[in-house]
Amino acid sequence: MTDKALRLGTRRSRLAMAQSGQVAEAVSRVTGRPVELVEITTYGDVSREALAQIGGTGVFVTALRDALLKGEVDFAVHSLKDLPTTQPDELVVAAVPVREDPRDVIVARDALKFTDLPSGARIGTGSPRRMAQLNAYARSHGLDITAVPIRGNVDTRIGFVRSGELDAVVLAAAGLNRIGRGDEVTDFLSVDTILPAPGQGALAIECTAGNADLIAALAELDDPFTRIAVTAERSLLAALEAGCSAPVGALADLLADGQIVKEMRLRGVVGTTDGTRMVQLSTTGPVPETHDGAMALGRELAAEMLAQGAAGLMGERAH
């Protein structure tokens, strides 16, 4: 029964459906089997509370993982930045495809750039990480902004700008690109200004650890460089003992000489949400050749950050 449809578990949001649809096409290509989307509602989708209050990490993932473990779906697609850093033994991330643009962007009224926003501009974000770095950047450049906590899907968030309630909102470039709304971006925030969330822009394709045939098929969609980079970023996050509601940014860049990738630079930042105190460090070295090597790189940078007082800046973390 090799032509039997594979069942892909996905959240119901427009973004989740778009990215799951793209993965479904790719999986269908490599397996020769049709793929059907199975929509699953998660706690993070129905709760009206702020993400930081409901525990942040895992709220979009648990229902999908439950469906996998019950055999209701064959595999699931997650935004990697939503995945908790501890991986359950019964499940395996079979593929991390090539990463989309990891940067944060703003959608502002009147097509304004970030630095052109007027004094007192109200900028919406649901992320303590973005809030911390926006406030720190504004403080160091003499800008007067107010970061406003918001929730909701892309339409809701951009709606706050269109209605005049906010001057701008911060979103992930990857999400807007995946739903075909990249043209609404008014400014890309350089990773030198705002480091993205660990794993931002990357997807994780997860299935049960016992499904060897599917693991082998999905592995064809894996991008080794993306996987090494996000492994280092998530290792940093885990070593800082921070969930995705903590104000931690991290990005691993691959530094190339022409076509040859020579080194990897891992950057990390943690700060108080008002932007008054930040610990930001980076390390550069050979590209790790193994999972363990990438994990070690993240742990080493986290240890340096903790030595500089990072732990005291994560008061918002969910316990």
XYZ file of C-alpha atoms in Angstrom:
319
model
C 0.000 0.000 0.000
C 2.758 2.454 -0.895
C 0.292 4.763 -2.652
C -1.689 5.333 0.555
C -1.829 9.019 1.485
C 0.500 10.259 4.203
C -1.224 12.351 6.864
C 0.499 15.615 7.753
C -0.564 17.225 11.042
C -0.666 21.022 10.938
C -1.983 23.942 12.923
C -4.977 25.682 11.352
C -3.506 29.163 11.040
C -3.041 30.554 7.537
C 0.728 30.582 7.997
C 0.858 27.006 9.318
C -1.350 25.808 6.458
C 0.848 27.603 3.906
C 4.106 26.180 5.203
C 2.605 22.713 5.694
C 1.271 22.835 2.137
C 4.748 23.613 0.825
C 6.225 20.723 2.840
C 3.407 18.404 1.668
C 4.355 19.039 -1.973
C 8.020 18.332 -1.259
C 7.233 15.132 0.685
C 4.941 13.966 -2.096
C 7.804 14.488 -4.574
C 10.330 12.431 -2.572
C 7.926 9.621 -1.536
C 5.727 9.394 -4.619
C 2.731 9.328 -2.268
C -0.110 11.827 -1.894
C -0.075 13.893 1.303
C -3.219 15.100 3.027
C -3.280 17.876 5.615
C -4.906 17.082 8.953
C -5.830 20.298 10.778
C -5.248 20.279 14.523
C -6.178 23.034 16.966
C -3.525 23.743 19.612
C -3.801 25.461 22.968
C -1.757 28.376 21.645
C -4.329 28.898 18.883
C -7.361 29.139 21.162
C -5.955 30.857 24.261
C -6.324 34.619 24.408
C -3.585 34.981 27.014
C -0.182 36.446 26.236
C 2.224 33.753 25.048
C 4.635 34.491 27.879
C 1.833 33.839 30.394
C 0.704 30.463 29.011
C 4.193 29.047 29.101
C 5.434 30.181 25.711
C 7.319 27.177 24.500
C 5.311 24.151 23.439
C 1.850 25.697 23.367
C 1.628 25.276 19.573
C 3.348 21.891 19.580
C 1.788 19.622 22.221
C -1.445 18.814 20.346
C 0.472 17.996 17.153
C 2.833 15.706 19.068
C -0.112 14.007 20.790
C -1.652 13.291 17.377
C 1.655 11.797 16.194
C 1.976 9.566 19.239
C -1.641 8.385 18.900
C -1.060 7.507 15.231
C -3.649 10.031 14.027
C -1.075 11.626 11.713
C 2.150 10.302 10.137
C 4.229 13.441 10.479
C 3.921 17.056 11.556
C 5.389 20.388 10.540
C 6.397 22.929 13.183
C 7.950 26.373 13.086
C 11.257 25.413 14.640
C 11.244 28.383 16.988
C 8.061 26.994 18.614
C 9.665 23.627 19.460
C 10.790 23.049 23.054
C 14.545 22.437 23.239
C 14.142 18.994 24.823
C 13.228 16.335 22.265
C 10.983 13.431 23.413
C 12.551 10.005 22.802
C 9.502 8.699 20.903
C 9.738 11.447 18.264
C 12.452 12.509 15.854
C 12.997 15.656 13.780
C 13.537 13.846 10.482
C 14.213 16.969 8.428
C 15.061 20.630 8.802
C 14.632 22.044 5.270
C 16.552 25.041 3.902
C 15.841 28.048 6.089
C 13.790 31.022 4.961
C 15.008 34.569 5.728
C 15.586 34.572 9.522
C 15.257 38.348 9.947
C 12.584 40.348 11.701
C 10.825 43.020 9.682
C 8.513 45.907 10.332
C 5.274 46.769 8.636
C 4.778 50.464 9.301
C 2.254 53.089 8.286
C 3.096 55.275 5.301
C 5.813 52.780 4.242
C 8.124 54.164 6.941
C 11.519 52.675 7.753
C 12.281 51.848 11.394
C 14.630 54.823 11.806
C 12.064 57.192 10.206
C 9.316 56.442 12.729
C 8.212 59.603 14.533
C 9.078 60.346 18.140
C 6.746 58.432 20.459
C 5.911 55.840 17.787
C 3.931 52.846 19.029
C 5.395 49.548 17.811
C 3.507 46.304 18.405
C 5.103 42.947 19.183
C 4.156 39.859 21.188
C 7.784 38.929 21.793
C 9.838 39.872 24.875
C 12.954 39.250 22.739
C 11.930 41.809 20.134
C 10.792 44.238 22.813
C 14.134 44.037 24.642
C 16.184 44.622 21.510
C 13.915 47.324 20.050
C 14.077 49.250 23.316
C 17.850 48.798 23.581
C 18.372 49.978 19.998
C 16.093 52.972 20.492
C 17.891 53.866 23.726
C 21.349 53.697 22.145
C 20.266 55.734 19.088
C 18.245 58.384 20.921
C 14.931 57.217 19.453
C 11.704 57.542 21.421
C 9.472 54.513 20.860
C 6.856 52.656 22.855
C 6.768 48.868 22.466
C 3.168 47.675 22.792
C 2.427 43.991 23.597
C 0.067 42.418 21.035
C -1.185 38.971 20.040
C -2.941 37.554 17.030
C -2.233 36.270 13.556
C -0.568 38.241 10.769
C -3.862 39.813 9.598
C -4.693 40.952 13.126
C -1.242 42.416 13.716
C -1.014 44.271 10.413
C -4.610 45.409 11.035
C -3.406 47.393 14.068
C -1.235 49.452 11.693
C -3.868 49.823 8.951
C -6.409 51.042 11.535
C -3.968 53.612 12.936
C -3.897 51.997 16.380
C -0.154 51.360 16.027
C 2.555 53.014 13.940
C 4.282 49.715 13.168
C 4.392 46.030 14.038
C 7.358 43.663 14.084
C 6.936 40.300 12.347
C 9.140 37.499 11.006
C 10.173 37.871 7.365
C 9.803 34.106 6.863
C 6.143 34.047 7.846
C 5.204 36.912 5.536
C 7.143 35.356 2.662
C 5.465 31.991 3.147
C 1.961 33.457 2.907
C 2.898 35.660 -0.055
C 2.783 38.966 1.808
C 6.451 39.902 1.709
C 5.576 43.007 -0.330
C 3.939 44.558 2.758
C 7.288 44.785 4.577
C 8.391 48.407 4.926
C 11.789 47.699 6.497
C 14.059 44.717 7.159
C 15.657 44.828 10.598
C 19.318 43.917 10.282
C 20.423 41.036 12.499
C 22.983 43.526 13.839
C 20.003 45.497 15.202
C 17.742 42.635 16.279
C 18.874 39.035 16.556
C 16.043 36.673 15.616
C 14.601 33.938 17.806
C 16.647 30.723 17.838
C 15.527 28.694 14.821
C 13.505 31.565 13.291
C 12.728 31.008 9.612
C 13.350 27.253 9.850
C 10.838 24.413 9.886
C 11.015 21.071 11.679
C 9.423 17.982 10.133
C 8.753 15.515 12.926
C 7.614 11.888 12.977
C 7.711 8.921 15.348
C 11.132 7.428 16.053
C 9.949 3.950 15.007
C 8.930 4.931 11.479
C 12.244 4.125 9.761
C 10.933 4.270 6.174
C 9.379 7.690 6.639
C 12.458 9.001 8.479
C 14.615 7.901 5.517
C 12.282 9.536 2.982
C 11.975 12.817 4.916
C 15.762 12.967 5.341
C 15.987 13.910 1.652
C 14.463 17.291 2.578
C 17.055 17.954 5.287
C 19.544 20.803 4.796
C 22.698 19.973 6.795
C 23.842 23.606 7.115
C 20.451 24.797 8.361
C 20.307 21.912 10.827
C 23.803 22.633 12.229
C 22.992 26.356 12.575
C 19.667 25.892 14.359
C 21.136 23.156 16.569
C 23.757 25.620 17.832
C 21.126 28.339 18.355
C 18.786 26.015 20.261
C 21.642 24.648 22.347
C 22.397 28.210 23.431
C 18.719 28.701 24.321
C 18.591 25.440 26.275
C 21.790 26.223 28.180
C 20.352 29.601 29.183
C 17.383 27.553 30.467
C 15.067 29.818 28.565
C 11.773 28.946 26.926
C 10.607 30.755 23.807
C 8.941 33.352 26.038
C 12.352 34.507 27.299
C 14.021 37.526 25.679
C 16.771 35.485 23.989
C 17.942 36.062 20.427
C 20.425 33.833 18.613
C 21.700 33.388 15.084
C 24.334 31.103 13.597
C 25.733 32.430 10.311
C 27.781 30.366 7.937
C 30.715 32.429 6.694
C 31.737 31.513 3.163
C 34.801 32.203 1.073
C 33.296 32.160 -2.403
C 31.339 28.902 -2.614
C 33.187 27.225 0.250
C 31.736 27.522 3.728
C 34.682 28.102 6.057
C 33.376 29.077 9.466
C 30.285 29.523 11.580
C 29.593 32.549 13.741
C 27.119 32.145 16.572
C 25.670 35.272 18.155
C 23.482 35.434 21.232
C 21.679 38.190 23.100
C 19.559 38.358 26.215
C 18.166 41.479 27.835
C 15.523 43.000 30.023
C 12.402 43.896 28.066
C 12.884 47.618 28.749
C 16.228 47.388 26.953
C 18.255 48.845 29.834
C 20.493 45.819 30.355
C 21.770 43.519 27.614
C 24.347 40.768 27.334
C 25.357 40.222 23.702
C 28.256 37.965 22.674
C 29.456 36.022 19.652
C 31.909 33.275 18.827
C 33.376 32.216 15.476
C 35.027 28.930 14.615
C 35.092 25.993 12.215
C 31.666 24.759 11.098
C 30.719 21.955 13.514
C 30.685 18.639 11.675
C 28.419 16.836 14.130
C 25.275 17.408 16.156
C 27.356 17.203 19.338
C 29.790 19.805 17.999
C 26.947 22.232 17.289
C 25.483 21.576 20.744
C 28.868 22.273 22.367
C 29.216 25.588 20.496
C 25.855 26.769 21.838
C 26.659 25.683 25.384
C 30.050 27.430 25.341
C 28.586 30.774 24.246
C 25.764 30.424 26.780
C 28.328 29.818 29.541
C 30.122 33.063 28.582
C 26.799 34.934 28.585
C 25.857 33.514 31.988
C 29.286 34.557 33.315
C 28.417 38.109 32.219
C 25.118 38.080 34.113
C 22.639 36.800 31.514
C 20.647 34.763 34.069
C 19.594 37.867 35.980
C 18.080 39.377 32.826
C 15.564 36.583 32.248
C 13.058 37.410 34.962
C 10.195 37.005 32.477
C 10.905 33.361 31.850
C 8.114 30.905 32.502
C 8.824 28.487 35.350
